[in-house]
Amino acid sequence: MATLGDRTVIRKSDTGTGRTGVWLVGARGSVATTAVAGCAALAAGLHEPLGMITETAVFEGCRLPSIGSLVFGGHDIAEVSLCKRAEELVASGVLPHTLPGAIYRELAEADAAVRPGGPAPDDRRSDEELIADFAEDICAFVREKGLARAVVVNVASTEPILDPARKRLPVSALYAAAALRAGSPYVNFTPSTGLHHPALAEAAAASGLPYAGRDGKTGQTLLRSVLAPMFRQRALLVRAWSGTNLLGGGDGAVLAHPGAAAAKNAGKARVLADTLADVPDGRVHIDNVPALGDWKTAWDHVVFDGFLGTRMIMQALWQGCDSALAAPLVLDLARLTAAAHAAGLSGPLAELAFFFKDPEPGAPGGLADQWRALLAFAEQLRGAT
Amino acid sequence: MATLGDRTVIRKSDTGTGRTGVWLVGARGSVATTAVAGCAALAAGLHEPLGMITETAVFEGCRLPSIGSLVFGGHDIAEVSLCKRAEELVASGVLPHTLPGAIYRELAEADAAVRPGGPAPDDRRSDEELIADFAEDICAFVREKGLARAVVVNVASTEPILDPARKRLPVSALYAAAALRAGSPYVNFTPSTGLHHPALAEAAAASGLPYAGRDGKTGQTLLRSVLAPMFRQRALLVRAWSGTNLLGGGDGAVLAHPGAAAAKNAGKARVLADTLADVPDGRVHIDNVPALGDWKTAWDHVVFDGFLGTRMIMQALWQGCDSALAAPLVLDLARLTAAAHAAGLSGPLAELAFFFKDPEPGAPGGLADQWRALLAFAEQLRGAT
Amino acid sequence: MATLGDRTVIRKSDTGTGRTGVWLVGARGSVATTAVAGCAALAAGLHEPLGMITETAVFEGCRLPSIGSLVFGGHDIAEVSLCKRAEELVASGVLPHTLPGAIYRELAEADAAVRPGGPAPDDRRSDEELIADFAEDICAFVREKGLARAVVVNVASTEPILDPARKRLPVSALYAAAALRAGSPYVNFTPSTGLHHPALAEAAAASGLPYAGRDGKTGQTLLRSVLAPMFRQRALLVRAWSGTNLLGGGDGAVLAHPGAAAAKNAGKARVLADTLADVPDGRVHIDNVPALGDWKTAWDHVVFDGFLGTRMIMQALWQGCDSALAAPLVLDLARLTAAAHAAGLSGPLAELAFFFKDPEPGAPGGLADQWRALLAFAEQLRGAT
Amino acid sequence: MATLGDRTVIRKSDTGTGRTGVWLVGARGSVATTAVAGCAALAAGLHEPLGMITETAVFEGCRLPSIGSLVFGGHDIAEVSLCKRAEELVASGVLPHTLPGAIYRELAEADAAVRPGGPAPDDRRSDEELIADFAEDICAFVREKGLARAVVVNVASTEPILDPARKRLPVSALYAAAALRAGSPYVNFTPSTGLHHPALAEAAAASGLPYAGRDGKTGQTLLRSVLAPMFRQRALLVRAWSGTNLLGGGDGAVLAHPGAAAAKNAGKARVLADTLADVPDGRVHIDNVPALGDWKTAWDHVVFDGFLGTRMIMQALWQGCDSALAAPLVLDLARLTAAAHAAGLSGPLAELAFFFKDPEPGAPGGLADQWRALLAFAEQLRGAT
């Protein structure tokens, strides 16, 4: 990796035409910061676009908004600026330690477009008022930046599973409703409720907007989505599939909370249920290990039976950086839903199951089938005129 | 696993009509013994057909020879009987320790049909004479057992890579030539030369017989064939892929020999070359660890780069029993090539790449694409009338 | 492993003199069955005494009761006989599948000496009555078999941690009290309360009996007891030590219960607290994975800091059979406490910390120091006349 | 880790009295650079002295030269300066990316004291001339810096095992001979020959100097030195111990060379031979994986037999940074041999076996015994007046 000077980032088109907004719910978190910084670094030509599927040949001719045309803003309840977060991510090795000043200028620009999320504990606004305020924030962003459209992407911390008897909408659903009201395509990169709330079903259907979710598939579940079909296709009987995830950062602390872990694990379990003949035994643990920072170790242990019942074992160890795995997918999803919107597509984009742990109903569960669905989607975008 | 009494194995059809021969080169080895014993156990209904793809719904209606209709014979230079080998495999946990007497009777029947392989060091026969003798052994088997046909499957120990200047054919090629001469479909489950020898190309093309190979994909390479496409599809750059295999049994001793290891590793490397954009760094070691007996531990270590060059690591540990993984595939391949022959198909069956480390040229490298090719092949068999 | 014929087990001395009783609480469990069968197999010379420390040169001249002089009995609430349990352990690969009939005869003899444990749910006996009954069972065993003494060893399932406000003694403490009353040395191989109950402290002190515990150190904790001192001695700062245990058998089901897991984990944590400068972050999970049967996989993940704060990771994977690891230690402990009793030693045997996760107070925490204490104990036994 | 400003490094004593030279053979390599930079950082109070044993309570009162009193110089054939190497190590995460300018000033000072190593291919000097020149370099260093003494530490790349018929001394032996001639204590941190050459035995014995070696024990062998005694003490029979090391950096390329690997592996094997009853099966591989840079992954796979021959498996994965593990040990050894010299000790310091893969003959093989020998050595230093 060459040490790069303080190059000027390639200018985004001065006219608003064609510029696409990416409105991040959780705009000052690790994933958002990595996405914004990385987008600037790629636009400046400082790195190969590793981890980004939309920059591969597969999406050539698909009329996706260019990397350099993306403009960032979002909601957050955190006060720590994107620049400060980037410095922390440099220190923990998530971002390269040679991040030039031009990148920091892009981060500052995105940070200036962040609006307060909510609600704070003493907030008196009703759900309806919150939705209206959030939607207005998004509309103002589009207006002021002169954007063709803005895509809303939820990258906030995982919400605990809530008591279904609760009267008020979960916060993630408020933001999703705001996206609909602002006429924005919506992507839920987390296991939180978002658009999946029954109270939003009608509005979603009537909106004419495309949307996709949920819960980005970055590590352990990605692995499971190729390993489970392998066992199935080979007629090997998976008896137990156990897993432990160790992670630090903010995510570790949030996911160690039983409610959030339950939300996360539901998605992780789905891939096995969807791709194996029988759901195997086995639990998944998520432990907070602060010393790991933004890095994660995931251990998988699979007990399976082969010919004449011979018992065998496979184990996998995944040591990855969640923010670095998630950020390019967030950019991919923003570009793809923006293009879908431009092409007049609406409703759930099951073709994007490739990206998610818990995709839209009816989507295939194995990665290979999801990949083919994605190729077909690329073909569809290419054909749209 | 229930302890089963000495049940009578379901009788194979008394008339020869429809009975299919499986002629195993290396008929007294672990894989062959496990295949013969397992076939008898399945025919007797003692076990679920785990690990056998041809017993899944995918191949329903494909007119494959039934499990109970398979009849075994073969060549071997070893004198140890199949029954004795089975006892050893029971002791090492490859075969269940409750193998009823009826299974031993089937093993004895197969053992009686084994003919001496060769050539021994002092054998004076020419290549041509050896081919003729081997072919006559196969023909006699078909004749005496009243079989519809016999499929020849090479499950002998891996041959070292030979000096290309050598005048004589490698032994595996002699058996392959004998199969052609006997009018038998041919499957090469090992990395040895077999039908791949240039001197046999013309005869293979002229034979009108179907054939498939080579080198059954049972463990580490199976894993690689799903993991490598995953990295590729996610646009993650694999920098290095290293592996170590520890195994005992006869195989460990054979493969620890550099020539044989080279033959084996060529196949293992192919999957990465076929499915990744660039061939990564990294070596593969095969060590003989007698204490592991018929069990194998394979360790894979993958270094890959994600977004902005973030370096990450994945490791996989596979602890399997090679004979138990290979035997059902041998039965699958025998049934599939027999059905292909019956359906009038000829030439290389690239559609069977799913089973092999080093499939026929032009076959897809990733398991998912190989799976789809196999489904299409099943469709073709169903349609053949 | 040679296939052995039905050899006669070497006869234990016909006179009672010198015969030592081993009274197993949980006499029909996996550990007990393996200990009884294994003792018979060793006495018959069928196997090397692997895993038994008392059969090494270290204990030469220590006047331990010979392997052939041990006589087994015990309490259990289970009805399944030791022979039946042995068959199950043969099927799951814990006991060799060539267990000769003579071993089964020894198992049957031990089984005949098993008395009903308790209390059953409808049992009306007071704690005092139960202790008296249990003690009488032990005394009768000594009397009827004409034994020099009987050592009581608790190998029953782990008891959940109980409400301290509870009036009645935990069952494990009833058996411990019975041992004291019967004049028997006592070993607690489990994390259950046993002699550690405050109500028994005075009786234990007054008994003049030697005792040892608690919680046999067979796998993950054994590893930790050598790895943790290594980090400490090298001045490497352990930041987090996480672990997951997967196991089946009865133990998996019992330990998956939060109360029992808590009891187990307290012992596991102690080794880190005793040997590292600071207790690191990290949790330990125990999952029930029935498919693993009597086998266990334990994964340890250690994050540590080296020079200038460089973050590094060590992982360990332990795949063992708990019964096979525990049984020889149970025999070791029975012999050592019997010898201690014969030598007139009394009170807590901190010198046996080598065997335990949660040894007597004041015992060293690292395995190396425990080993030296054990060597000194051997010296003491040799010197006792 | 706090971001630290450009603090002034604590001044080393202005008078020469008490200042100790550390003359590094391979002075511009990763280990040397990390040692020099780290020593400066510790002297400046920027980090806790993790990984340094001589900074723990064990060595209190041992009259070791203080960290701030060490002065560096050495030989190298490389031209890349220590500052440039430090920048590379910052980029690869070995050194913290907040290395203040004062550290670079210390590196520059050490770099100015580096003299050309040799011999270059066209060097016409005899062995004797080379030794004389190297010795004069060391003496000049002591003289010009006004040092009490200089310790010579070999941290150069591993030398291949040489043809014993070769007339000339291996280069590592030339440097060792130069150390003797210059009156300097000598430490061999590598598997190269150094003082072990028979031609130097007499001079070493006559020198009255203390020396220690060889081959610093930083990762896989460190682990083996605690795990192997554990198996032995538990009477578990190790059947096979296999290992694979993946590493990049300069070391990976050097050690992938069969000659150098053989030298390295001899040391690695010794710990098993010294601590287990029987040397187990199993090979050790060292592979060059450039993508790993200065990081190493070591995999160990141990097959062992327990009670009644039950086969079990332990695996260990070590992911460390060799330079960060080695550098503090280099500082430890320099301080300890300097103190030994000051205390009038001479000859091989077997008490330092704790640090080495292949310690002086007669030294204990297990880490715990080596630790006790080190404690006794500390006591000896404390007592020396």
PDB file of C-alpha atoms in Angstrom, chain C residues 8-20 22 35-36 39-41 43-44 66-72 102 105-107 109-110 145 147:
ATOM      1  CA  THR C   8      -9.112 -64.239  32.516  1.00  0.00           C
ATOM      2  CA  VAL C   9      -8.576 -61.121  34.554  1.00  0.00           C
ATOM      3  CA  ILE C  10      -5.748 -61.517  37.054  1.00  0.00           C
ATOM      4  CA  ARG C  11      -7.325 -62.612  40.341  1.00  0.00           C
ATOM      5  CA  LYS C  12      -7.528 -60.084  43.068  1.00  0.00           C
ATOM      6  CA  SER C  13      -6.137 -61.313  46.352  1.00  0.00           C
ATOM      7  CA  ASP C  14      -8.606 -63.713  47.913  1.00  0.00           C
ATOM      8  CA  THR C  15      -7.939 -62.588  51.434  1.00  0.00           C
ATOM      9  CA  GLY C  16      -9.393 -59.248  52.317  1.00  0.00           C
ATOM     10  CA  THR C  17      -6.070 -57.976  53.603  1.00  0.00           C
ATOM     11  CA  GLY C  18      -4.884 -55.108  51.464  1.00  0.00           C
ATOM     12  CA  ARG C  19      -7.970 -54.965  49.294  1.00  0.00           C
ATOM     13  CA  THR C  20      -9.165 -51.379  48.941  1.00  0.00           C
ATOM     14  CA  VAL C  22     -13.620 -47.557  45.834  1.00  0.00           C
ATOM     15  CA  ALA C  35     -12.994 -46.498  35.651  1.00  0.00           C
ATOM     16  CA  VAL C  36     -14.313 -49.942  36.623  1.00  0.00           C
ATOM     17  CA  CYS C  39      -9.267 -51.026  36.077  1.00  0.00           C
ATOM     18  CA  ALA C  40     -10.221 -54.567  35.145  1.00  0.00           C
ATOM     19  CA  ALA C  41      -8.576 -54.246  31.729  1.00  0.00           C
ATOM     20  CA  ALA C  43      -5.348 -55.598  35.946  1.00  0.00           C
ATOM     21  CA  ALA C  44      -5.653 -58.134  33.145  1.00  0.00           C
ATOM     22  CA  SER C  66      -2.260 -52.229  43.531  1.00  0.00           C
ATOM     23  CA  ILE C  67      -4.634 -51.862  40.597  1.00  0.00           C
ATOM     24  CA  GLY C  68      -5.678 -55.470  41.001  1.00  0.00           C
ATOM     25  CA  SER C  69      -6.632 -54.922  44.642  1.00  0.00           C
ATOM     26  CA  LEU C  70      -9.305 -52.300  44.008  1.00  0.00           C
ATOM     27  CA  VAL C  71     -12.918 -53.350  44.621  1.00  0.00           C
ATOM     28  CA  PHE C  72     -15.805 -51.214  43.393  1.00  0.00           C
ATOM     29  CA  ALA C 102     -13.964 -61.077  31.853  1.00  0.00           C
ATOM     30  CA  ARG C 105     -17.894 -60.046  34.779  1.00  0.00           C
ATOM     31  CA  GLU C 106     -16.018 -57.395  36.796  1.00  0.00           C
ATOM     32  CA  LEU C 107     -18.609 -54.816  35.814  1.00  0.00           C
ATOM     33  CA  GLU C 109     -19.661 -57.674  40.271  1.00  0.00           C
ATOM     34  CA  ALA C 110     -19.350 -53.924  40.822  1.00  0.00           C
ATOM     35  CA  LYS C 145     -15.965 -57.507  50.987  1.00  0.00           C
ATOM     36  CA  LEU C 147     -11.720 -54.471  52.819  1.00  0.00           C
TER      37      LEU C 147
END
